[in-house]
PDB file of C-alpha atoms and ligand atoms in Angstrom:
ATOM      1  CA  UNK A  17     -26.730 118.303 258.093  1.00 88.00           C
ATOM      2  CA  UNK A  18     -24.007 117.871 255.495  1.00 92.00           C
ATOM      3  CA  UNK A  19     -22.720 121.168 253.619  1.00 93.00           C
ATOM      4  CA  UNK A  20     -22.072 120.073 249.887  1.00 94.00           C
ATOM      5  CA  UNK A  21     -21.994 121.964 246.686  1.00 93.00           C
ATOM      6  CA  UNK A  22     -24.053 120.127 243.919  1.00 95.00           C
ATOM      7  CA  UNK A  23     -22.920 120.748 240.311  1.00 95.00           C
ATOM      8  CA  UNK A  24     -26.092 121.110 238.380  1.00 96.00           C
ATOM      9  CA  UNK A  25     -25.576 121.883 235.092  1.00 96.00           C
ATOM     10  CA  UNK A  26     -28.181 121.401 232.587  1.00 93.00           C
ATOM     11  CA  UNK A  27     -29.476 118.718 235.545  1.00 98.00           C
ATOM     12  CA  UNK A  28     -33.777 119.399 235.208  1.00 98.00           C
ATOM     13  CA  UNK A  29     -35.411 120.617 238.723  1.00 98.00           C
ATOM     14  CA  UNK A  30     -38.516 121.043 239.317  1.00 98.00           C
ATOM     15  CA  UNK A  31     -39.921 123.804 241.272  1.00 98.00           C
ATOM     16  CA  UNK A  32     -43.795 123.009 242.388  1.00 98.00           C
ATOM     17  CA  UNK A  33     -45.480 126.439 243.120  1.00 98.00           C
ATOM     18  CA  UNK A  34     -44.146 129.530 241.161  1.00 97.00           C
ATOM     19  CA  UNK A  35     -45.342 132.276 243.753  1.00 96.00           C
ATOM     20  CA  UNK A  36     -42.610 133.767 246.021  1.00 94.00           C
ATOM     21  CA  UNK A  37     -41.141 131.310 247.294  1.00 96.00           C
ATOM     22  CA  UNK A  38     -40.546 129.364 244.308  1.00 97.00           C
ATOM     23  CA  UNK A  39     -38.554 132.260 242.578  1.00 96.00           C
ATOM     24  CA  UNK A  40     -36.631 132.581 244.847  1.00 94.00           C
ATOM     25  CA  UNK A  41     -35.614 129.073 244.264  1.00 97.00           C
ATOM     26  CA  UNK A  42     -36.039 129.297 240.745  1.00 97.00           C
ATOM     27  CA  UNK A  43     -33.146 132.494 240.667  1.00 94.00           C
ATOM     28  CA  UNK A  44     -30.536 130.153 242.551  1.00 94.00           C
ATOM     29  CA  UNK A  45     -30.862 127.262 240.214  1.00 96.00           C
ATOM     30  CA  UNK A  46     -30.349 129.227 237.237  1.00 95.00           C
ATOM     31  CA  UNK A  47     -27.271 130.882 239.085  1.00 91.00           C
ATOM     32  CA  UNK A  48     -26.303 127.378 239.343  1.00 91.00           C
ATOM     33  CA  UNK A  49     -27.074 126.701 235.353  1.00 93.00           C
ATOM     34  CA  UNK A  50     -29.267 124.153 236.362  1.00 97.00           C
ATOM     35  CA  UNK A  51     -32.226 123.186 233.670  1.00 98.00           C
ATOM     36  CA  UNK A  52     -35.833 124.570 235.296  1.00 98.00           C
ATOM     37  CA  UNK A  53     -38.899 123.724 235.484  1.00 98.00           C
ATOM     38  CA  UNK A  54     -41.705 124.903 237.071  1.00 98.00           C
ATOM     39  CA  UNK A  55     -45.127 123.294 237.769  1.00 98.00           C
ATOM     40  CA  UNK A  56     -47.941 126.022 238.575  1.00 98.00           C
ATOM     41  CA  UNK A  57     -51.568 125.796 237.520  1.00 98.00           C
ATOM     42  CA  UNK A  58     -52.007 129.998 237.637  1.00 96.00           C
ATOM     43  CA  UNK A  59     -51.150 131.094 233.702  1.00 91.00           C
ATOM     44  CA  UNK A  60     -49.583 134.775 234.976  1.00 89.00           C
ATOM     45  CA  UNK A  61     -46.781 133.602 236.380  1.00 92.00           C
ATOM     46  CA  UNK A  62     -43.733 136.166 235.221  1.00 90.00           C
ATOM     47  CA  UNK A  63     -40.890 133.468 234.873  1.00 94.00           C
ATOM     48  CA  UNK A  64     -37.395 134.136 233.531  1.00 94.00           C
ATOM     49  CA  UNK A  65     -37.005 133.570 229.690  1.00 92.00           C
ATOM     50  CA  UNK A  66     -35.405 129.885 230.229  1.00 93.00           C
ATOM     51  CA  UNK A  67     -37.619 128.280 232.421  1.00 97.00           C
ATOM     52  CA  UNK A  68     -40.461 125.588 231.091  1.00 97.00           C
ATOM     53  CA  UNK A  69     -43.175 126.752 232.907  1.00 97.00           C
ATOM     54  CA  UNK A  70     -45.875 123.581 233.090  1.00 97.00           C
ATOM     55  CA  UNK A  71     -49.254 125.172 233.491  1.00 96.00           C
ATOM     56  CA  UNK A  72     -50.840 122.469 235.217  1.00 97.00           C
ATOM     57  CA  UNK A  73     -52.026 121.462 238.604  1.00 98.00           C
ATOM     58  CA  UNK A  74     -49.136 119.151 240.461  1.00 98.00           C
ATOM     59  CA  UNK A  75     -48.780 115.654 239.541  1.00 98.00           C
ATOM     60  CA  UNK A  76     -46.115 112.981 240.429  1.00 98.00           C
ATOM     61  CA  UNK A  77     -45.376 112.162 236.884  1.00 98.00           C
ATOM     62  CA  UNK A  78     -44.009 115.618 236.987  1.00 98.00           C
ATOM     63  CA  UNK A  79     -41.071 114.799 239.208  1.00 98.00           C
ATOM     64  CA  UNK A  80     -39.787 112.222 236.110  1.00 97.00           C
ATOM     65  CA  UNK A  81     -36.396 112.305 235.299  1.00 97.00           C
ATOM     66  CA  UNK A  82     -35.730 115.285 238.228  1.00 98.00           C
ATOM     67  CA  UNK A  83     -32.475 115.716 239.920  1.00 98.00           C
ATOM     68  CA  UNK A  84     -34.102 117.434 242.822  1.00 98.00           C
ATOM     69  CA  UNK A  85     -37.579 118.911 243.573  1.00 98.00           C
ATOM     70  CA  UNK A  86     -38.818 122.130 245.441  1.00 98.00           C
ATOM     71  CA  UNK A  87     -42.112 122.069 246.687  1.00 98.00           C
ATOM     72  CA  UNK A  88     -42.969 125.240 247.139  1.00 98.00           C
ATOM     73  CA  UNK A  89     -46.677 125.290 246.815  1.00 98.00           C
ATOM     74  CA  UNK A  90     -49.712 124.912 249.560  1.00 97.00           C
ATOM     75  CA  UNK A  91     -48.653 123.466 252.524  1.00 97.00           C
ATOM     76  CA  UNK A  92     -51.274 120.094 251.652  1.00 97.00           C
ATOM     77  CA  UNK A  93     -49.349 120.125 248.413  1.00 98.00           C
ATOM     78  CA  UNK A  94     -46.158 120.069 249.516  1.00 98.00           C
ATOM     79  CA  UNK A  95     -46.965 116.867 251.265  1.00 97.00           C
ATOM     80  CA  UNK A  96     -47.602 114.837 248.451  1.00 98.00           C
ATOM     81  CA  UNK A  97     -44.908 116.546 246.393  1.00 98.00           C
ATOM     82  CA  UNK A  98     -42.237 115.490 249.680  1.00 98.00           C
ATOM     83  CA  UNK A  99     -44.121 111.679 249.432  1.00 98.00           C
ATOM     84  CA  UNK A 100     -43.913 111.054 245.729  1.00 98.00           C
ATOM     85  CA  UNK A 101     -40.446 112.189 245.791  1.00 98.00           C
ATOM     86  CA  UNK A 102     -39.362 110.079 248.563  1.00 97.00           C
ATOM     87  CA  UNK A 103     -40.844 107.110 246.777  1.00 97.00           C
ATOM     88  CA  UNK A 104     -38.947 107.829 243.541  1.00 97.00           C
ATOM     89  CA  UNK A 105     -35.445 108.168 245.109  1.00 97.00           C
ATOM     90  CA  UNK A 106     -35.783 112.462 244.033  1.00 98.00           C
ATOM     91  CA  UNK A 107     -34.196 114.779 246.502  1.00 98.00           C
ATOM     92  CA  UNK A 108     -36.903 117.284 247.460  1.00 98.00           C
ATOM     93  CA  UNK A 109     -36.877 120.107 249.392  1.00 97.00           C
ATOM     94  CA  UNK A 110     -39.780 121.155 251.351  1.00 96.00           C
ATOM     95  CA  UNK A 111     -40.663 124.317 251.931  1.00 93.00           C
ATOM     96  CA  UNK A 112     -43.438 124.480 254.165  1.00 90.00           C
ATOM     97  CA  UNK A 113     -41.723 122.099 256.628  1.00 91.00           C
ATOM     98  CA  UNK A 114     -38.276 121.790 256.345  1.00 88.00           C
ATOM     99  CA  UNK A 115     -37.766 118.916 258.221  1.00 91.00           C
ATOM    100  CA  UNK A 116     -39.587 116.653 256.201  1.00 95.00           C
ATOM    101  CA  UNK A 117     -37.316 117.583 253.062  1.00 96.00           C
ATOM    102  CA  UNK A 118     -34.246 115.924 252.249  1.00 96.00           C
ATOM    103  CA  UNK A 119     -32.098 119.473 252.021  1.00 95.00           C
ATOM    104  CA  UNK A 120     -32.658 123.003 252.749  1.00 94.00           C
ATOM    105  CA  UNK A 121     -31.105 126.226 251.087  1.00 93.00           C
ATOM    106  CA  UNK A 122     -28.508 128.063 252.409  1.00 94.00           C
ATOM    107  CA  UNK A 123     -28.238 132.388 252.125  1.00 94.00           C
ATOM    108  CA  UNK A 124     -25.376 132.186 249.396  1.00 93.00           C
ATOM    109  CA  UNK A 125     -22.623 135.061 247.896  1.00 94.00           C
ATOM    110  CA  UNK A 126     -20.982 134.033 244.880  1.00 92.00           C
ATOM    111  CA  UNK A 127     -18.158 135.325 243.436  1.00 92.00           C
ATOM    112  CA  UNK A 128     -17.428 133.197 239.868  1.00 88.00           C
ATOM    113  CA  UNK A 129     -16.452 129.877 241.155  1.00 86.00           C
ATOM    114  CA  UNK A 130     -16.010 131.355 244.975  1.00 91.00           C
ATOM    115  CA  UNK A 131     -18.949 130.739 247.163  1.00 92.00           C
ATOM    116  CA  UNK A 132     -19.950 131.172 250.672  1.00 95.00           C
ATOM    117  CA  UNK A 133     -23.023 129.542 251.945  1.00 96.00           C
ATOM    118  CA  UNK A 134     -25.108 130.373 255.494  1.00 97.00           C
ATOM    119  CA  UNK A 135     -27.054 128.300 257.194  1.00 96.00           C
ATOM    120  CA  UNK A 136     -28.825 128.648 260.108  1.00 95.00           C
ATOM    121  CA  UNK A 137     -30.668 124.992 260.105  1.00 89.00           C
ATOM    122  CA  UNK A 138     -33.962 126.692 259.972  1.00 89.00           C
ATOM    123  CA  UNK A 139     -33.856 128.822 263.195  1.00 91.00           C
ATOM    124  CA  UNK A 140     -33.568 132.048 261.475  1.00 94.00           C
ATOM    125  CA  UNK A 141     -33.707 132.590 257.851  1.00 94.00           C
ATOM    126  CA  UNK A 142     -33.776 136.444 258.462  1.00 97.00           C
ATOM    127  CA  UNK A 143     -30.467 135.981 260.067  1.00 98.00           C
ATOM    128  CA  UNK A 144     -29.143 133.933 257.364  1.00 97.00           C
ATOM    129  CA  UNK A 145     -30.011 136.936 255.068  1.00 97.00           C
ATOM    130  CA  UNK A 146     -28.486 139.674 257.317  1.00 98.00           C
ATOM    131  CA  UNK A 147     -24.751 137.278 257.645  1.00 98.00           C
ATOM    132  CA  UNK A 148     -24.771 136.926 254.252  1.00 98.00           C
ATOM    133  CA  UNK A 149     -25.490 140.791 253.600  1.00 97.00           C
ATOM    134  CA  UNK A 150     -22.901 141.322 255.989  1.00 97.00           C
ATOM    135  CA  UNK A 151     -20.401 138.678 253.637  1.00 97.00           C
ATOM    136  CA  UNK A 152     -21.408 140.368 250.519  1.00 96.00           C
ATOM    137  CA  UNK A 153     -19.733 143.923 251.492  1.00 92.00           C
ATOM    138  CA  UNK A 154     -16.738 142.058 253.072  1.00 93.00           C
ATOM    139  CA  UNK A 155     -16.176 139.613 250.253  1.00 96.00           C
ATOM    140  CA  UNK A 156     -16.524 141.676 247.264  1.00 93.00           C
ATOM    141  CA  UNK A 157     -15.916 141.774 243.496  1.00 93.00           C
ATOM    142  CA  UNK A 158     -12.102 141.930 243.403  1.00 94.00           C
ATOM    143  CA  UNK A 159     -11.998 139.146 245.920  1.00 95.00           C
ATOM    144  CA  UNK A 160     -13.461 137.246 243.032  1.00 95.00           C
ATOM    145  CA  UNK A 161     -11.084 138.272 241.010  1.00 96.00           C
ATOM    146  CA  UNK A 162      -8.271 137.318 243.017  1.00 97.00           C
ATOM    147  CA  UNK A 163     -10.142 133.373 243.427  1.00 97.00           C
ATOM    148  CA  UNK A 164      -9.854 133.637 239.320  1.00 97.00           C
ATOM    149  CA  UNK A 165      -6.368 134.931 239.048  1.00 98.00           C
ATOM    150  CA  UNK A 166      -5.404 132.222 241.862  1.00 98.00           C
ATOM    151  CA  UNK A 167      -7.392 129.310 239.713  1.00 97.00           C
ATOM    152  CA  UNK A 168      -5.446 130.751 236.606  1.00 97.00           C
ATOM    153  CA  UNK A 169      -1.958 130.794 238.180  1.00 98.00           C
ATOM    154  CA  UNK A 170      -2.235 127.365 240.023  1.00 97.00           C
ATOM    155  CA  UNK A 171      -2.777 125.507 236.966  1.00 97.00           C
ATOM    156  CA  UNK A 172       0.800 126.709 235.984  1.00 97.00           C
ATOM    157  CA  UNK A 173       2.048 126.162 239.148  1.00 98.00           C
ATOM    158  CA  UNK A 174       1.248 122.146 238.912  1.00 97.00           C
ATOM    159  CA  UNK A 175       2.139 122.431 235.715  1.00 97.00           C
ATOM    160  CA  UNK A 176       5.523 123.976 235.980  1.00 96.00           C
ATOM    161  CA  UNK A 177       6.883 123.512 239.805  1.00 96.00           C
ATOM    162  CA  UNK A 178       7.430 119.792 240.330  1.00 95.00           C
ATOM    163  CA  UNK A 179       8.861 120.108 243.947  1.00 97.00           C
ATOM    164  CA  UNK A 180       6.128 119.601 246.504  1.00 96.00           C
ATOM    165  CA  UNK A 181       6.989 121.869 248.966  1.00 97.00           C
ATOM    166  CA  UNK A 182       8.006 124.668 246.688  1.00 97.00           C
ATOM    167  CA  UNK A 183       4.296 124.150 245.380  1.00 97.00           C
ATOM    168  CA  UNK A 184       2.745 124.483 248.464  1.00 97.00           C
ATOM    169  CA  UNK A 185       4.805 126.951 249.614  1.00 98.00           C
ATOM    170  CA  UNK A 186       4.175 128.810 246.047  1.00 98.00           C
ATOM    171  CA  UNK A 187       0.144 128.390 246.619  1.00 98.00           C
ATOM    172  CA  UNK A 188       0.159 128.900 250.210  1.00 98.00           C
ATOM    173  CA  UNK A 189       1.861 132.411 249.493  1.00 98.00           C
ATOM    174  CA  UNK A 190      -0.630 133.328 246.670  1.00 98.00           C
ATOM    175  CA  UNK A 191      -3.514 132.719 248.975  1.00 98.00           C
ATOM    176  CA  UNK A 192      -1.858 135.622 251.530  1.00 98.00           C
ATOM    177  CA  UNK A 193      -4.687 138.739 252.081  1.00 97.00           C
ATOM    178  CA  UNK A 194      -1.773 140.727 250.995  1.00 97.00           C
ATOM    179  CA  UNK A 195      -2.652 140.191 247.064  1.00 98.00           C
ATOM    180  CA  UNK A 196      -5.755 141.189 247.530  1.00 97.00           C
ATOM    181  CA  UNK A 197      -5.105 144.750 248.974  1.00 97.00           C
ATOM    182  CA  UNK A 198      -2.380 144.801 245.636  1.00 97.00           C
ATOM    183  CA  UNK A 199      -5.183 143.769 243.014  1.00 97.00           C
ATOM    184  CA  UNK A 200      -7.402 146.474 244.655  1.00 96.00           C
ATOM    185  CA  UNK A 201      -4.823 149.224 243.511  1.00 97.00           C
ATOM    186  CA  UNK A 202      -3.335 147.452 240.850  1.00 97.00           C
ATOM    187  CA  UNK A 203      -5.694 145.200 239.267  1.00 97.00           C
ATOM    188  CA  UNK A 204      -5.852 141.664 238.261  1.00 97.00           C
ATOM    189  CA  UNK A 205      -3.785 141.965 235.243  1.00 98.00           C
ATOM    190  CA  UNK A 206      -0.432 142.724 237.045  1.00 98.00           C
ATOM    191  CA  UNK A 207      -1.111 140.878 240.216  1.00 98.00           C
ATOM    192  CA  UNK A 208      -1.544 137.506 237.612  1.00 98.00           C
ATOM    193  CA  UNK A 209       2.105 138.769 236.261  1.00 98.00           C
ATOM    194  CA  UNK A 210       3.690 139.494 239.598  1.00 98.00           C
ATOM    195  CA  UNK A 211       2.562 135.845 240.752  1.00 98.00           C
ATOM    196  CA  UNK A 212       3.885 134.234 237.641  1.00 98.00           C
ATOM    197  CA  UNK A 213       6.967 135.951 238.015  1.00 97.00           C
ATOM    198  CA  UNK A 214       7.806 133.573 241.113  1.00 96.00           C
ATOM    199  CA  UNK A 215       7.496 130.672 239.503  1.00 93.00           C
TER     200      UNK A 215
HETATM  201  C1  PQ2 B  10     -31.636 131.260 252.618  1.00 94.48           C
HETATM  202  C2  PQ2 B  10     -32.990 131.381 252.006  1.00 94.48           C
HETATM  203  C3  PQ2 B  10     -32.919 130.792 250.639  1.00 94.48           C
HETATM  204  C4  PQ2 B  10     -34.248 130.397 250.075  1.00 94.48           C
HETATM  205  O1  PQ2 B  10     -35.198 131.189 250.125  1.00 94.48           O
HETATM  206  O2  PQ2 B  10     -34.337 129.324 249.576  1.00 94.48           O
HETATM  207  C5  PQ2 B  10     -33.980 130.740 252.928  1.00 94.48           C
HETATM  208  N1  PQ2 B  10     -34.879 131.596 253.376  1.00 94.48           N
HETATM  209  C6  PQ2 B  10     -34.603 132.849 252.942  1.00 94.48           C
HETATM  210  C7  PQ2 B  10     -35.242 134.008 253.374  1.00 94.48           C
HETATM  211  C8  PQ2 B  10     -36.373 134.069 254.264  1.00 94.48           C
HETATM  212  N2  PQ2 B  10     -37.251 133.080 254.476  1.00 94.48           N
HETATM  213  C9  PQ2 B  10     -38.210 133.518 255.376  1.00 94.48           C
HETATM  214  C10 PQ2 B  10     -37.937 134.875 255.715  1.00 94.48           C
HETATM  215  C11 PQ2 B  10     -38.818 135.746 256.624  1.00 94.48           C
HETATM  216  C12 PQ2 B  10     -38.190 135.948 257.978  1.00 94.48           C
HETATM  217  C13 PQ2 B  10     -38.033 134.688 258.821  1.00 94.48           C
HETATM  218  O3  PQ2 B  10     -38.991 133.891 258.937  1.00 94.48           O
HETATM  219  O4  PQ2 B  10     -36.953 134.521 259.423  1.00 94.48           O
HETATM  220  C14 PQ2 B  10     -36.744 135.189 255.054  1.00 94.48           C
HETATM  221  C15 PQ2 B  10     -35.907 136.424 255.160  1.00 94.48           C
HETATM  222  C16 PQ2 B  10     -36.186 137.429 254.140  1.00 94.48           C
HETATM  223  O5  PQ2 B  10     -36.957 137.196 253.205  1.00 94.48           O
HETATM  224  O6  PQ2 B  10     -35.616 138.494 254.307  1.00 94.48           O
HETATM  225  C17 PQ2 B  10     -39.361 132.773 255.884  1.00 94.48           C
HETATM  226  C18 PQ2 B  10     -39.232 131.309 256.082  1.00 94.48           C
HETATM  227  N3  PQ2 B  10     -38.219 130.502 255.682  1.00 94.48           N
HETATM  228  C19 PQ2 B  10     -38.516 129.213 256.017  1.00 94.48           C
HETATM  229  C20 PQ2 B  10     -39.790 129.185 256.602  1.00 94.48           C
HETATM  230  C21 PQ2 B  10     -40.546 127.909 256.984  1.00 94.48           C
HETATM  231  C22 PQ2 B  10     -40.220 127.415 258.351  1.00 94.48           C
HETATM  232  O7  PQ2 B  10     -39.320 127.929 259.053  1.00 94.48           O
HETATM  233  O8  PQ2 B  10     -40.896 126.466 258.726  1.00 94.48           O
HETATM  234  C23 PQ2 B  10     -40.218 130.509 256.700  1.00 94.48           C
HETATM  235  C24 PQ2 B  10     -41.449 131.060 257.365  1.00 94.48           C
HETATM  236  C25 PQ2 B  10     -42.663 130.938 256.446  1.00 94.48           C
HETATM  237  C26 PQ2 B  10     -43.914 131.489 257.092  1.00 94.48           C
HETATM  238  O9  PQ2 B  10     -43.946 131.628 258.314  1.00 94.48           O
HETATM  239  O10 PQ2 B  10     -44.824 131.746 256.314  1.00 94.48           O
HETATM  240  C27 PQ2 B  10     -37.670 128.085 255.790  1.00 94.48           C
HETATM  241  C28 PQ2 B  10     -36.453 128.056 255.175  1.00 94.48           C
HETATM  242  N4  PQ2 B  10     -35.842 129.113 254.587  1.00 94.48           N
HETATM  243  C29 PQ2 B  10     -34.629 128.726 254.200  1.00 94.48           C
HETATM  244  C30 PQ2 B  10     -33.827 129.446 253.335  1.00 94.48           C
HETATM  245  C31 PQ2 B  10     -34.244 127.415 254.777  1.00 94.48           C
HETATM  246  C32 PQ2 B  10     -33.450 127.596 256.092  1.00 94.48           C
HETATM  247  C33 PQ2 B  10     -32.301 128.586 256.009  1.00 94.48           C
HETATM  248  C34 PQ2 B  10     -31.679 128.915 257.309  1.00 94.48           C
HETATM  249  O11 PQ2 B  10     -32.301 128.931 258.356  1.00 94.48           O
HETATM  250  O12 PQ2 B  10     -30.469 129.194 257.297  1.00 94.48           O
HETATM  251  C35 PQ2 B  10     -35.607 126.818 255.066  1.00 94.48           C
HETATM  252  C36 PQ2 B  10     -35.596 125.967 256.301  1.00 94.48           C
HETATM  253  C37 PQ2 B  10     -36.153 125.885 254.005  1.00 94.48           C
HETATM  254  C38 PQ2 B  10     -35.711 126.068 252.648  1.00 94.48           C
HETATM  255  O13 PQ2 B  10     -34.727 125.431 252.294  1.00 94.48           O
HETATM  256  O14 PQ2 B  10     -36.411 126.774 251.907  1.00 94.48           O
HETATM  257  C39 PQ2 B  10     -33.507 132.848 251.957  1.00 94.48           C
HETATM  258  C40 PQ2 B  10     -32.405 133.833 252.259  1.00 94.48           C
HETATM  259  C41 PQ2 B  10     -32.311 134.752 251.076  1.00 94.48           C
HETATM  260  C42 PQ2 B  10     -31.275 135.765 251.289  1.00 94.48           C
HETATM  261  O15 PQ2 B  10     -30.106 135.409 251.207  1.00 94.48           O
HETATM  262  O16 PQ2 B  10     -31.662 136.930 251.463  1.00 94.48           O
HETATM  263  N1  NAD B  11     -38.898 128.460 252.686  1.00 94.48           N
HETATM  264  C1  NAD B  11     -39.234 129.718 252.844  1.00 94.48           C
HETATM  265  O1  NAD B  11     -38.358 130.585 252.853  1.00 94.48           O
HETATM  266  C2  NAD B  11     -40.669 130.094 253.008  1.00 94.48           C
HETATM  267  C3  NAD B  11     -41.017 131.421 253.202  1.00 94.48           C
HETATM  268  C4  NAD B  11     -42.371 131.761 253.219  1.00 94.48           C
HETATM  269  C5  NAD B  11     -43.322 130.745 253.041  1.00 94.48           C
HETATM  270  N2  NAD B  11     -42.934 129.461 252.906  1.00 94.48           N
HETATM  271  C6  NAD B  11     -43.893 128.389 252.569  1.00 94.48           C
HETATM  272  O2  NAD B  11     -43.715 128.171 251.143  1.00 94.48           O
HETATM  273  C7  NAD B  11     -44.958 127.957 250.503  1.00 94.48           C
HETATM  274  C8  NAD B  11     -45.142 128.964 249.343  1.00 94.48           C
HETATM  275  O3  NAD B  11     -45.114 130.289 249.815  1.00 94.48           O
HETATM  276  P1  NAD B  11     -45.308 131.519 248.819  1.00 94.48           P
HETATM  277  O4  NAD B  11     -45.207 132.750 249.645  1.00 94.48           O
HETATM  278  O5  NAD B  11     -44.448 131.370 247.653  1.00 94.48           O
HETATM  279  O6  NAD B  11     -46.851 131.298 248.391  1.00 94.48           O
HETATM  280  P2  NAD B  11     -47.622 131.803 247.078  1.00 94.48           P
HETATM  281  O7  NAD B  11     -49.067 131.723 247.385  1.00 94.48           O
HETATM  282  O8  NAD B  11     -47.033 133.078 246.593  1.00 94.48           O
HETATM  283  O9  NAD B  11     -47.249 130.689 245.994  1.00 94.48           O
HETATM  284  C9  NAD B  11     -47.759 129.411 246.012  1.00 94.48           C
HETATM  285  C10 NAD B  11     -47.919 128.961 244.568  1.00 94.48           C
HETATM  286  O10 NAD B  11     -48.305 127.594 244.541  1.00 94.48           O
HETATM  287  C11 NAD B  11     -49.180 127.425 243.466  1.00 94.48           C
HETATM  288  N3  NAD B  11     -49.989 126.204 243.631  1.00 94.48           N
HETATM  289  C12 NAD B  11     -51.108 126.041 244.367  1.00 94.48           C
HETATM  290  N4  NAD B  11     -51.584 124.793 244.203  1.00 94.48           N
HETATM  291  C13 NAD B  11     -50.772 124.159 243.340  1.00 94.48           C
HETATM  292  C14 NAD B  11     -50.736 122.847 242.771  1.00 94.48           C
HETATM  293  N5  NAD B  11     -51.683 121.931 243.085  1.00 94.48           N
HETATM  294  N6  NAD B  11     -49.743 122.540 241.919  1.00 94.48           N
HETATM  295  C15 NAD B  11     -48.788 123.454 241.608  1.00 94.48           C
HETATM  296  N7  NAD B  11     -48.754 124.713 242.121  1.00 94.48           N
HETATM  297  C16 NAD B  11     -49.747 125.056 242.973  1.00 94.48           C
HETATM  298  C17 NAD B  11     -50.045 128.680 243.459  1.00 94.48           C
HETATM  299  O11 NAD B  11     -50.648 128.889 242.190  1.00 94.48           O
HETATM  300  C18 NAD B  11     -49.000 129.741 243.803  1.00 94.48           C
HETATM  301  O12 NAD B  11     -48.443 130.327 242.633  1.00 94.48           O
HETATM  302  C19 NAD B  11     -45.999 128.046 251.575  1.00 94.48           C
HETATM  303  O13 NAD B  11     -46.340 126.699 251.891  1.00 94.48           O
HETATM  304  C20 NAD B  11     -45.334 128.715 252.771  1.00 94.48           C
HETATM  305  O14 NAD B  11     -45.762 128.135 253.974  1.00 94.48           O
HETATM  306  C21 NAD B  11     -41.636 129.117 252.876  1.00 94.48           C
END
């Protein structure tokens, strides 16, 4: 398996099967800002307000123009939704059987533009649930913070420190656990101004 991170903005997906599983899927790509659609004959589906919600029975002409597919329906669904896919180049992941897929979903804390992602490959999904619960309280909100203070500050950094090893050392020193414990009792606002102050 090979760990990326897939920028899917305003990309369409296509969820087939809106029950559990599928909304589940359905939350993460809209975390990701990805355009959603899902493909569900049963009318009282409760979807969030942004997703097209195609009342139909499956169909391969409904994987058109789709960056990836989730098929996340009956297992004897799923089959045809992982075929059709596979024969129009669509990445598809398959929920019923994994392996068959192309990809499978990590258990995933975000923090703004900091993400960690756990996978287990399938053995236990339960466990991937209970690391990343166990993530979540470790890595919390003002870790965020300090990723977007550090994202902030190293664009003035290249911007403003041409030698390379003052840079790195610059960076290197931002990215010590130290700020962290200072943003917790100072806040991000002086922290930023402490770090630009070394420049
Ligand atoms: C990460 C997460 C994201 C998501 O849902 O997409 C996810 N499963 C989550 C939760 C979860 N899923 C299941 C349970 C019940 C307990 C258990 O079975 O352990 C729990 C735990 C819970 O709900 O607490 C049942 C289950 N899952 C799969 C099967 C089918 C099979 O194994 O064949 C069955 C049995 C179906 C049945 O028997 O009916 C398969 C997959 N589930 C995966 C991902 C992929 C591998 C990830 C990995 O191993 O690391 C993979 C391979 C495919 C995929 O990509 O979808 C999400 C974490 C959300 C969170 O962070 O809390
Ligand atoms: N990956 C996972 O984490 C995981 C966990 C549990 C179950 N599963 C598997 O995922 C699948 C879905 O599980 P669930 O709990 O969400 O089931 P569910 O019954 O809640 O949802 C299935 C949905 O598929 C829809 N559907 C049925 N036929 C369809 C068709 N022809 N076209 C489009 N939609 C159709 C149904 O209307 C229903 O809304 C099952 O195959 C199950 O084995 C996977």
């Amino acid at each position: 398996m090979f760990p990326v991170l897939l920028d899917l903005t305003d990309r369409r997906t296509v969820v087939i099967g809106g029950g559990a599983v599928g909304a589940r899927k359905v939350s993460a790509l809209l975390a990701a800002g990805a355009a959603v659609c899902v493909v569900d004959p049963r009318s009282a589906l409760s979807l969030p307000p942004d997703v097209v919600h195609i009342g139909e029975a499956y169909r391969a002409e409904h994987l058109e123009g789709a960056a990836l597919a989730f098929a996340c329906a009956t297992p004897e669904v799923n089959a045809r939704v992982v075929a059709d896919a596979k024969k129009r180049g669509v990445w598809v992941n398959a929920a019923s059987s994994p392996h068959e897929g192309d990809f499978t979903l990590p258990a995933v804390v975000r923090r703004g533009e900091f993400a960690l992602a756990v996978s287990t490959g399938g053995a236990s999904p339960a466990l991937a649930r209970r690391v990343r619960e166990r993530l979540e309280a470790e890595y919390d909100a003002a870790f965020g913070e300090w990723v977007r203070v550090l994202a902030e500050v190293r664009v003035e950094v290249l911007a403003r420190v041409l030698d390379e090893d003052r840079r790195r050392e610059l960076l290197d020193g931002f990215a010590d656990w130290s700020w962290l414990e200072r943003l917790r009792t100072e806040g991000a606002g002086p922290v930023r101004e402490a770090m630009l102050a070394r420049l």
